[in-house]
Amino acid sequence: MPPIGIFDSGIGGLSVLSHIHELMPTEDLLYVADSGHLPYGSKTSEYVVQRAIAITRFLVEQQEAKAIVVACNTATAAAVSRLRSKFLIPIIGMEPGVKPGIKESRSGVVAILATEGTLGSEKFQALLDQYGNGAEVIVQPCNGWVEQVEHAEHDSPETRQIVADQVKPLLKRGADTLVLGCTHFPFLKEAIGIYAGEGIQVIDTGLAVAQELRRRLQSNNLLGMAKTGGNTHFWSSGSPEQTGRLISRLWGDPNQVNPLPV
Ligand code: DGL
């Protein structure tokens, strides 16, 4: 069976890759970190669309991926419909968990933490229009968070400060549910947990995306049949060495990170 392609602007999508690997351990996985072009969150949506098309073309045409997971909320908001019109394989995107966040909240105040690109997109507006009525929804662009993760500063004093500056005001306004609408943010869970302690729920959609991927593969007869563990291969458009160090820390030894040719 061909592999599954997964990409993000950097290593944030590893938070989704782990769920995919856990649910489908025998599948071969290809992971692209577009580290030479991050952050996506402050780029124009056309820029992100062009990167998403180039990466998907590489994964589908050169690596024969049978399905693509856009493990990035920002790239999904900008590009998923263009990708679906260009590539005829299952393309699974992700979006902030507005619906589960509202369902879980007891205070009725829900904060959505994401990039500016995601929060300013038409797709996110449509999500709010559809599900946002049941609660007070606060949107919080989390500037600097992606960079802290990419610099391997997951729990440094500076990171804690940045997280505190953006999370504390949300709690003051009564938010009891924080929706992580960017795949980099689960790697800041410890720092977030310092301020969002007991009684505050933190919602992340990585597992739901992995489950949706499995459903789509199943219904398209694309689930792998292998009995033994699958392999995971990595590419980076930034420094393969630096990406490799981050992957070792957040996922496990990548063996090798290849330079992305697009
Ligand atoms: N990880 C990406 C997301 O889920 C965004 C990171 C970026 O801004 O590059 O939105």
PDB file of C-alpha atoms and ligand atoms in Angstrom:
ATOM      1  CA  MET A   1       0.000   0.000   0.000  1.00  0.00           C
ATOM      2  CA  PRO A   2       1.274   3.523  -0.738  1.00  0.00           C
ATOM      3  CA  PRO A   3       2.093   5.903   2.131  1.00  0.00           C
ATOM      4  CA  ILE A   4       0.120   8.732   3.746  1.00  0.00           C
ATOM      5  CA  GLY A   5       1.488  12.270   3.258  1.00  0.00           C
ATOM      6  CA  ILE A   6       1.319  14.757   6.129  1.00  0.00           C
ATOM      7  CA  PHE A   7       2.547  18.342   6.141  1.00  0.00           C
ATOM      8  CA  ASP A   8       2.734  21.486   8.242  1.00  0.00           C
ATOM      9  CA  SER A   9       4.637  24.756   8.111  1.00  0.00           C
ATOM     10  CA  GLY A  10       7.113  23.191  10.535  1.00  0.00           C
ATOM     11  CA  ILE A  11       7.123  20.573  13.242  1.00  0.00           C
ATOM     12  CA  GLY A  12       3.688  21.448  14.684  1.00  0.00           C
ATOM     13  CA  GLY A  13       2.090  18.672  12.639  1.00  0.00           C
ATOM     14  CA  LEU A  14       4.054  16.116  14.675  1.00  0.00           C
ATOM     15  CA  SER A  15       1.268  16.552  17.241  1.00  0.00           C
ATOM     16  CA  VAL A  16      -1.057  15.036  14.605  1.00  0.00           C
ATOM     17  CA  LEU A  17       1.482  12.546  13.268  1.00  0.00           C
ATOM     18  CA  SER A  18       1.691  10.903  16.704  1.00  0.00           C
ATOM     19  CA  HIS A  19      -2.066  10.269  16.773  1.00  0.00           C
ATOM     20  CA  ILE A  20      -1.981   8.893  13.220  1.00  0.00           C
ATOM     21  CA  HIS A  21       0.913   6.578  14.060  1.00  0.00           C
ATOM     22  CA  GLU A  22      -0.793   5.423  17.245  1.00  0.00           C
ATOM     23  CA  LEU A  23      -4.089   4.645  15.496  1.00  0.00           C
ATOM     24  CA  MET A  24      -2.537   3.106  12.366  1.00  0.00           C
ATOM     25  CA  PRO A  25       0.907   1.817  13.370  1.00  0.00           C
ATOM     26  CA  THR A  26       1.428  -0.268  10.244  1.00  0.00           C
ATOM     27  CA  GLU A  27       0.929   2.582   7.752  1.00  0.00           C
ATOM     28  CA  ASP A  28       3.956   4.166   6.078  1.00  0.00           C
ATOM     29  CA  LEU A  29       3.979   7.900   6.787  1.00  0.00           C
ATOM     30  CA  LEU A  30       5.697  10.792   4.996  1.00  0.00           C
ATOM     31  CA  TYR A  31       6.086  14.032   6.944  1.00  0.00           C
ATOM     32  CA  VAL A  32       7.009  17.376   5.368  1.00  0.00           C
ATOM     33  CA  ALA A  33       8.045  20.306   7.569  1.00  0.00           C
ATOM     34  CA  ASP A  34       7.978  23.459   5.441  1.00  0.00           C
ATOM     35  CA  SER A  35      10.380  25.089   7.892  1.00  0.00           C
ATOM     36  CA  GLY A  36      12.027  27.278   5.252  1.00  0.00           C
ATOM     37  CA  HIS A  37       8.721  29.113   4.782  1.00  0.00           C
ATOM     38  CA  LEU A  38       7.243  29.388   8.266  1.00  0.00           C
ATOM     39  CA  PRO A  39       5.360  30.879   9.943  1.00  0.00           C
ATOM     40  CA  TYR A  40       2.364  30.447   7.654  1.00  0.00           C
ATOM     41  CA  GLY A  41       0.183  32.396  10.084  1.00  0.00           C
ATOM     42  CA  SER A  42       1.507  35.799   9.046  1.00  0.00           C
ATOM     43  CA  LYS A  43       1.760  35.086   5.282  1.00  0.00           C
ATOM     44  CA  THR A  44      -0.849  35.926   2.662  1.00  0.00           C
ATOM     45  CA  SER A  45      -3.309  33.174   1.964  1.00  0.00           C
ATOM     46  CA  GLU A  46      -2.116  32.945  -1.671  1.00  0.00           C
ATOM     47  CA  TYR A  47       1.438  32.300  -0.458  1.00  0.00           C
ATOM     48  CA  VAL A  48       0.204  29.475   1.748  1.00  0.00           C
ATOM     49  CA  VAL A  49      -1.918  28.067  -1.102  1.00  0.00           C
ATOM     50  CA  GLN A  50       1.135  27.936  -3.399  1.00  0.00           C
ATOM     51  CA  ARG A  51       3.242  26.178  -0.737  1.00  0.00           C
ATOM     52  CA  ALA A  52       0.434  23.697  -0.006  1.00  0.00           C
ATOM     53  CA  ILE A  53       0.057  22.876  -3.718  1.00  0.00           C
ATOM     54  CA  ALA A  54       3.824  22.419  -4.228  1.00  0.00           C
ATOM     55  CA  ILE A  55       4.136  20.130  -1.191  1.00  0.00           C
ATOM     56  CA  THR A  56       1.047  18.101  -2.041  1.00  0.00           C
ATOM     57  CA  ARG A  57       2.260  17.685  -5.626  1.00  0.00           C
ATOM     58  CA  PHE A  58       5.606  16.417  -4.282  1.00  0.00           C
ATOM     59  CA  LEU A  59       3.891  13.964  -1.929  1.00  0.00           C
ATOM     60  CA  VAL A  60       1.396  12.700  -4.497  1.00  0.00           C
ATOM     61  CA  GLU A  61       3.400  12.738  -7.734  1.00  0.00           C
ATOM     62  CA  GLN A  62       6.900  11.924  -6.487  1.00  0.00           C
ATOM     63  CA  GLN A  63       6.153   9.881  -3.363  1.00  0.00           C
ATOM     64  CA  GLU A  64       2.820   8.332  -4.441  1.00  0.00           C
ATOM     65  CA  ALA A  65       0.904   9.290  -1.315  1.00  0.00           C
ATOM     66  CA  LYS A  66      -2.577   7.723  -1.196  1.00  0.00           C
ATOM     67  CA  ALA A  67      -4.004  10.448   1.072  1.00  0.00           C
ATOM     68  CA  ILE A  68      -2.897  13.820   2.423  1.00  0.00           C
ATOM     69  CA  VAL A  69      -3.331  15.244   5.902  1.00  0.00           C
ATOM     70  CA  VAL A  70      -2.965  19.000   6.078  1.00  0.00           C
ATOM     71  CA  ALA A  71      -1.688  18.964   9.674  1.00  0.00           C
ATOM     72  CA  CYS A  72      -1.966  22.722   9.912  1.00  0.00           C
ATOM     73  CA  ASN A  73      -5.029  24.838  10.673  1.00  0.00           C
ATOM     74  CA  THR A  74      -3.629  27.834   8.792  1.00  0.00           C
ATOM     75  CA  ALA A  75      -2.910  25.887   5.601  1.00  0.00           C
ATOM     76  CA  THR A  76      -6.285  24.151   5.807  1.00  0.00           C
ATOM     77  CA  ALA A  77      -8.093  27.475   6.070  1.00  0.00           C
ATOM     78  CA  ALA A  78      -6.201  28.895   3.100  1.00  0.00           C
ATOM     79  CA  ALA A  79      -5.756  25.927   0.815  1.00  0.00           C
ATOM     80  CA  VAL A  80      -7.827  22.814   1.492  1.00  0.00           C
ATOM     81  CA  SER A  81     -10.520  23.543  -1.085  1.00  0.00           C
ATOM     82  CA  ARG A  82      -7.903  24.323  -3.772  1.00  0.00           C
ATOM     83  CA  LEU A  83      -6.079  21.090  -2.922  1.00  0.00           C
ATOM     84  CA  ARG A  84      -9.302  19.088  -3.147  1.00  0.00           C
ATOM     85  CA  SER A  85     -10.063  20.518  -6.568  1.00  0.00           C
ATOM     86  CA  LYS A  86      -6.559  19.691  -7.860  1.00  0.00           C
ATOM     87  CA  PHE A  87      -5.857  16.271  -6.333  1.00  0.00           C
ATOM     88  CA  LEU A  88      -8.318  13.438  -6.466  1.00  0.00           C
ATOM     89  CA  ILE A  89      -7.190  11.517  -3.385  1.00  0.00           C
ATOM     90  CA  PRO A  90      -8.612  11.957   0.147  1.00  0.00           C
ATOM     91  CA  ILE A  91      -7.387  15.263   1.601  1.00  0.00           C
ATOM     92  CA  ILE A  92      -8.027  15.621   5.323  1.00  0.00           C
ATOM     93  CA  GLY A  93      -7.796  19.105   6.783  1.00  0.00           C
ATOM     94  CA  MET A  94      -8.100  20.452  10.290  1.00  0.00           C
ATOM     95  CA  GLU A  95      -9.908  23.302  11.945  1.00  0.00           C
ATOM     96  CA  PRO A  96     -10.147  24.698  15.472  1.00  0.00           C
ATOM     97  CA  GLY A  97     -12.517  22.651  17.663  1.00  0.00           C
ATOM     98  CA  VAL A  98     -15.167  25.331  18.034  1.00  0.00           C
ATOM     99  CA  LYS A  99     -17.998  22.808  18.240  1.00  0.00           C
ATOM    100  CA  PRO A 100     -16.433  20.502  20.882  1.00  0.00           C
ATOM    101  CA  GLY A 101     -15.196  23.562  22.781  1.00  0.00           C
ATOM    102  CA  ILE A 102     -18.701  24.961  23.116  1.00  0.00           C
ATOM    103  CA  LYS A 103     -20.088  21.556  24.029  1.00  0.00           C
ATOM    104  CA  GLU A 104     -17.556  21.093  26.826  1.00  0.00           C
ATOM    105  CA  SER A 105     -17.715  24.594  28.295  1.00  0.00           C
ATOM    106  CA  ARG A 106     -19.666  25.073  31.516  1.00  0.00           C
ATOM    107  CA  SER A 107     -19.056  28.798  31.856  1.00  0.00           C
ATOM    108  CA  GLY A 108     -20.225  29.435  28.283  1.00  0.00           C
ATOM    109  CA  VAL A 109     -17.028  31.357  27.510  1.00  0.00           C
ATOM    110  CA  VAL A 110     -14.693  29.644  25.047  1.00  0.00           C
ATOM    111  CA  ALA A 111     -11.365  30.955  23.789  1.00  0.00           C
ATOM    112  CA  ILE A 112      -9.989  29.949  20.397  1.00  0.00           C
ATOM    113  CA  LEU A 113      -6.204  30.185  20.228  1.00  0.00           C
ATOM    114  CA  ALA A 114      -4.819  30.163  16.708  1.00  0.00           C
ATOM    115  CA  THR A 115      -2.723  32.058  14.164  1.00  0.00           C
ATOM    116  CA  GLU A 116      -3.830  35.322  12.606  1.00  0.00           C
ATOM    117  CA  GLY A 117      -4.124  33.520   9.271  1.00  0.00           C
ATOM    118  CA  THR A 118      -6.620  31.010  10.674  1.00  0.00           C
ATOM    119  CA  LEU A 119      -8.662  33.499  12.687  1.00  0.00           C
ATOM    120  CA  GLY A 120      -8.885  35.952   9.775  1.00  0.00           C
ATOM    121  CA  SER A 121      -9.961  33.339   7.229  1.00  0.00           C
ATOM    122  CA  GLU A 122     -13.380  32.958   5.620  1.00  0.00           C
ATOM    123  CA  LYS A 123     -13.363  29.299   6.599  1.00  0.00           C
ATOM    124  CA  PHE A 124     -13.034  30.172  10.281  1.00  0.00           C
ATOM    125  CA  GLN A 125     -15.764  32.796   9.987  1.00  0.00           C
ATOM    126  CA  ALA A 126     -18.050  30.155   8.469  1.00  0.00           C
ATOM    127  CA  LEU A 127     -17.210  27.789  11.362  1.00  0.00           C
ATOM    128  CA  LEU A 128     -18.140  30.485  13.872  1.00  0.00           C
ATOM    129  CA  ASP A 129     -21.365  31.268  12.018  1.00  0.00           C
ATOM    130  CA  GLN A 130     -22.288  27.585  12.100  1.00  0.00           C
ATOM    131  CA  TYR A 131     -21.333  26.645  15.664  1.00  0.00           C
ATOM    132  CA  GLY A 132     -20.427  29.801  17.547  1.00  0.00           C
ATOM    133  CA  ASN A 133     -23.884  30.804  18.719  1.00  0.00           C
ATOM    134  CA  GLY A 134     -24.095  28.644  21.800  1.00  0.00           C
ATOM    135  CA  ALA A 135     -21.434  30.550  23.742  1.00  0.00           C
ATOM    136  CA  GLU A 136     -19.343  33.654  24.036  1.00  0.00           C
ATOM    137  CA  VAL A 137     -16.388  32.942  21.775  1.00  0.00           C
ATOM    138  CA  ILE A 138     -13.172  34.904  22.269  1.00  0.00           C
ATOM    139  CA  VAL A 139     -10.617  34.698  19.464  1.00  0.00           C
ATOM    140  CA  GLN A 140      -6.979  35.033  20.468  1.00  0.00           C
ATOM    141  CA  PRO A 141      -4.180  35.311  17.890  1.00  0.00           C
ATOM    142  CA  CYS A 142      -1.173  33.817  19.639  1.00  0.00           C
ATOM    143  CA  ASN A 143       1.736  35.741  18.194  1.00  0.00           C
ATOM    144  CA  GLY A 144       5.141  34.241  18.892  1.00  0.00           C
ATOM    145  CA  TRP A 145       3.945  30.821  20.048  1.00  0.00           C
ATOM    146  CA  VAL A 146       4.877  29.002  16.831  1.00  0.00           C
ATOM    147  CA  GLU A 147       8.380  30.488  16.928  1.00  0.00           C
ATOM    148  CA  GLN A 148       8.911  29.359  20.533  1.00  0.00           C
ATOM    149  CA  VAL A 149       8.064  25.786  19.558  1.00  0.00           C
ATOM    150  CA  GLU A 150      10.294  25.941  16.480  1.00  0.00           C
ATOM    151  CA  HIS A 151      13.165  27.255  18.598  1.00  0.00           C
ATOM    152  CA  ALA A 152      12.789  24.264  20.943  1.00  0.00           C
ATOM    153  CA  GLU A 153      11.694  26.591  23.750  1.00  0.00           C
ATOM    154  CA  HIS A 154       8.684  24.634  24.867  1.00  0.00           C
ATOM    155  CA  ASP A 155       8.848  25.533  28.498  1.00  0.00           C
ATOM    156  CA  SER A 156      11.469  28.276  28.907  1.00  0.00           C
ATOM    157  CA  PRO A 157      10.840  31.307  31.164  1.00  0.00           C
ATOM    158  CA  GLU A 158      10.358  33.458  28.050  1.00  0.00           C
ATOM    159  CA  THR A 159       7.795  31.019  26.642  1.00  0.00           C
ATOM    160  CA  ARG A 160       5.933  30.936  29.964  1.00  0.00           C
ATOM    161  CA  GLN A 161       5.800  34.732  29.887  1.00  0.00           C
ATOM    162  CA  ILE A 162       4.453  34.841  26.323  1.00  0.00           C
ATOM    163  CA  VAL A 163       1.850  32.202  27.165  1.00  0.00           C
ATOM    164  CA  ALA A 164       0.866  33.977  30.398  1.00  0.00           C
ATOM    165  CA  ASP A 165       0.421  37.309  28.592  1.00  0.00           C
ATOM    166  CA  GLN A 166      -2.088  35.770  26.214  1.00  0.00           C
ATOM    167  CA  VAL A 167      -3.829  33.186  28.392  1.00  0.00           C
ATOM    168  CA  LYS A 168      -4.363  35.102  31.651  1.00  0.00           C
ATOM    169  CA  PRO A 169      -6.674  37.756  30.129  1.00  0.00           C
ATOM    170  CA  LEU A 170      -8.826  34.976  28.648  1.00  0.00           C
ATOM    171  CA  LEU A 171      -9.265  33.355  32.047  1.00  0.00           C
ATOM    172  CA  LYS A 172     -10.091  36.722  33.559  1.00  0.00           C
ATOM    173  CA  ARG A 173     -12.908  37.048  31.048  1.00  0.00           C
ATOM    174  CA  GLY A 174     -14.339  33.741  32.281  1.00  0.00           C
ATOM    175  CA  ALA A 175     -13.084  31.313  29.646  1.00  0.00           C
ATOM    176  CA  ASP A 176     -13.079  27.765  31.032  1.00  0.00           C
ATOM    177  CA  THR A 177     -12.225  26.134  27.705  1.00  0.00           C
ATOM    178  CA  LEU A 178      -9.171  26.832  25.577  1.00  0.00           C
ATOM    179  CA  VAL A 179      -9.310  25.473  22.039  1.00  0.00           C
ATOM    180  CA  LEU A 180      -5.857  24.909  20.550  1.00  0.00           C
ATOM    181  CA  GLY A 181      -6.429  25.911  16.919  1.00  0.00           C
ATOM    182  CA  CYS A 182      -2.829  25.471  15.771  1.00  0.00           C
ATOM    183  CA  THR A 183      -0.933  22.200  15.642  1.00  0.00           C
ATOM    184  CA  HIS A 184       2.154  23.745  17.262  1.00  0.00           C
ATOM    185  CA  PHE A 185       0.272  24.588  20.456  1.00  0.00           C
ATOM    186  CA  PRO A 186      -0.067  21.090  21.979  1.00  0.00           C
ATOM    187  CA  PHE A 187       3.705  21.284  22.460  1.00  0.00           C
ATOM    188  CA  LEU A 188       3.122  24.226  24.809  1.00  0.00           C
ATOM    189  CA  LYS A 189       0.650  22.301  26.953  1.00  0.00           C
ATOM    190  CA  GLU A 190       2.912  22.368  29.988  1.00  0.00           C
ATOM    191  CA  ALA A 191       3.387  26.118  29.825  1.00  0.00           C
ATOM    192  CA  ILE A 192      -0.349  26.588  29.191  1.00  0.00           C
ATOM    193  CA  GLY A 193      -1.156  24.257  32.103  1.00  0.00           C
ATOM    194  CA  ILE A 194       0.668  26.517  34.553  1.00  0.00           C
ATOM    195  CA  TYR A 195      -1.937  29.239  34.021  1.00  0.00           C
ATOM    196  CA  ALA A 196      -4.878  27.138  32.915  1.00  0.00           C
ATOM    197  CA  GLY A 197      -5.027  24.802  35.887  1.00  0.00           C
ATOM    198  CA  GLU A 198      -7.879  22.789  37.306  1.00  0.00           C
ATOM    199  CA  GLY A 199     -11.290  23.390  35.843  1.00  0.00           C
ATOM    200  CA  ILE A 200      -9.903  24.703  32.552  1.00  0.00           C
ATOM    201  CA  GLN A 201     -10.221  22.366  29.609  1.00  0.00           C
ATOM    202  CA  VAL A 202      -7.744  22.383  26.783  1.00  0.00           C
ATOM    203  CA  ILE A 203      -9.076  21.046  23.496  1.00  0.00           C
ATOM    204  CA  ASP A 204      -6.932  19.761  20.657  1.00  0.00           C
ATOM    205  CA  THR A 205      -8.268  18.158  17.468  1.00  0.00           C
ATOM    206  CA  GLY A 206      -5.264  15.957  16.549  1.00  0.00           C
ATOM    207  CA  LEU A 207      -6.937  12.694  17.565  1.00  0.00           C
ATOM    208  CA  ALA A 208     -10.194  13.555  15.775  1.00  0.00           C
ATOM    209  CA  VAL A 209      -8.221  14.213  12.578  1.00  0.00           C
ATOM    210  CA  ALA A 210      -6.439  10.857  12.841  1.00  0.00           C
ATOM    211  CA  GLN A 211      -9.828   9.137  13.343  1.00  0.00           C
ATOM    212  CA  GLU A 212     -11.287  10.941  10.338  1.00  0.00           C
ATOM    213  CA  LEU A 213      -8.277   9.865   8.268  1.00  0.00           C
ATOM    214  CA  ARG A 214      -8.857   6.230   9.262  1.00  0.00           C
ATOM    215  CA  ARG A 215     -12.562   6.471   8.330  1.00  0.00           C
ATOM    216  CA  ARG A 216     -11.716   7.979   4.938  1.00  0.00           C
ATOM    217  CA  LEU A 217      -9.070   5.347   4.179  1.00  0.00           C
ATOM    218  CA  GLN A 218     -11.471   2.612   5.199  1.00  0.00           C
ATOM    219  CA  SER A 219     -14.321   3.870   3.042  1.00  0.00           C
ATOM    220  CA  ASN A 220     -11.963   4.216   0.055  1.00  0.00           C
ATOM    221  CA  ASN A 221     -10.448   0.752   0.588  1.00  0.00           C
ATOM    222  CA  LEU A 222      -7.084   2.364   1.175  1.00  0.00           C
ATOM    223  CA  LEU A 223      -6.267   1.089   4.652  1.00  0.00           C
ATOM    224  CA  GLY A 224      -2.917  -0.689   4.723  1.00  0.00           C
ATOM    225  CA  MET A 225      -2.886  -4.461   5.191  1.00  0.00           C
ATOM    226  CA  ALA A 226       0.665  -4.751   6.523  1.00  0.00           C
ATOM    227  CA  LYS A 227       1.131  -6.775   9.694  1.00  0.00           C
ATOM    228  CA  THR A 228       4.399  -5.149  10.707  1.00  0.00           C
ATOM    229  CA  GLY A 229       5.159  -1.600  11.812  1.00  0.00           C
ATOM    230  CA  GLY A 230       5.197   1.121   9.158  1.00  0.00           C
ATOM    231  CA  ASN A 231       8.085   3.477   8.418  1.00  0.00           C
ATOM    232  CA  THR A 232       8.075   7.265   8.757  1.00  0.00           C
ATOM    233  CA  HIS A 233      10.155   9.457   6.438  1.00  0.00           C
ATOM    234  CA  PHE A 234      10.833  13.148   6.923  1.00  0.00           C
ATOM    235  CA  TRP A 235      11.584  16.146   4.687  1.00  0.00           C
ATOM    236  CA  SER A 236      12.306  19.761   5.571  1.00  0.00           C
ATOM    237  CA  SER A 237      12.540  22.890   3.429  1.00  0.00           C
ATOM    238  CA  GLY A 238      14.635  24.499   6.162  1.00  0.00           C
ATOM    239  CA  SER A 239      17.761  23.080   7.743  1.00  0.00           C
ATOM    240  CA  PRO A 240      17.384  19.267   7.818  1.00  0.00           C
ATOM    241  CA  GLU A 241      19.785  19.139  10.799  1.00  0.00           C
ATOM    242  CA  GLN A 242      17.760  21.588  12.856  1.00  0.00           C
ATOM    243  CA  THR A 243      14.464  19.949  11.911  1.00  0.00           C
ATOM    244  CA  GLY A 244      16.031  16.590  12.795  1.00  0.00           C
ATOM    245  CA  ARG A 245      16.965  17.805  16.265  1.00  0.00           C
ATOM    246  CA  LEU A 246      13.410  19.020  16.878  1.00  0.00           C
ATOM    247  CA  ILE A 247      11.907  15.784  15.605  1.00  0.00           C
ATOM    248  CA  SER A 248      14.212  13.777  17.896  1.00  0.00           C
ATOM    249  CA  ARG A 249      12.982  15.784  20.820  1.00  0.00           C
ATOM    250  CA  LEU A 250       9.259  15.727  20.016  1.00  0.00           C
ATOM    251  CA  TRP A 251       8.775  12.431  18.215  1.00  0.00           C
ATOM    252  CA  GLY A 252      11.794  10.165  18.323  1.00  0.00           C
ATOM    253  CA  ASP A 253      14.884   9.590  16.226  1.00  0.00           C
ATOM    254  CA  PRO A 254      13.969  10.410  12.605  1.00  0.00           C
ATOM    255  CA  ASN A 255      17.020   8.491  11.262  1.00  0.00           C
ATOM    256  CA  GLN A 256      17.272  10.987   8.446  1.00  0.00           C
ATOM    257  CA  VAL A 257      15.622  14.248   7.401  1.00  0.00           C
ATOM    258  CA  ASN A 258      15.795  14.864   3.663  1.00  0.00           C
ATOM    259  CA  PRO A 259      15.964  18.288   2.036  1.00  0.00           C
ATOM    260  CA  LEU A 260      12.590  19.087   0.461  1.00  0.00           C
ATOM    261  CA  PRO A 261      13.109  19.597  -3.276  1.00  0.00           C
ATOM    262  CA  VAL A 262      10.197  22.049  -3.731  1.00  0.00           C
TER     263      VAL A 262
HETATM  264  N1  DGL B   1       0.905  24.778  12.751  1.00  0.00           N
HETATM  265  C1  DGL B   1       0.191  25.730  11.974  1.00  0.00           C
HETATM  266  C2  DGL B   1      -1.299  25.694  12.307  1.00  0.00           C
HETATM  267  O1  DGL B   1      -1.814  24.681  12.705  1.00  0.00           O
HETATM  268  C3  DGL B   1       0.606  27.159  11.934  1.00  0.00           C
HETATM  269  C4  DGL B   1       1.995  27.536  12.125  1.00  0.00           C
HETATM  270  C5  DGL B   1       2.450  28.757  11.375  1.00  0.00           C
HETATM  271  O2  DGL B   1       1.976  29.880  11.587  1.00  0.00           O
HETATM  272  O3  DGL B   1       3.332  28.516  10.579  1.00  0.00           O
HETATM  273  O4  DGL B   1      -1.976  26.664  12.155  1.00  0.00           O
END
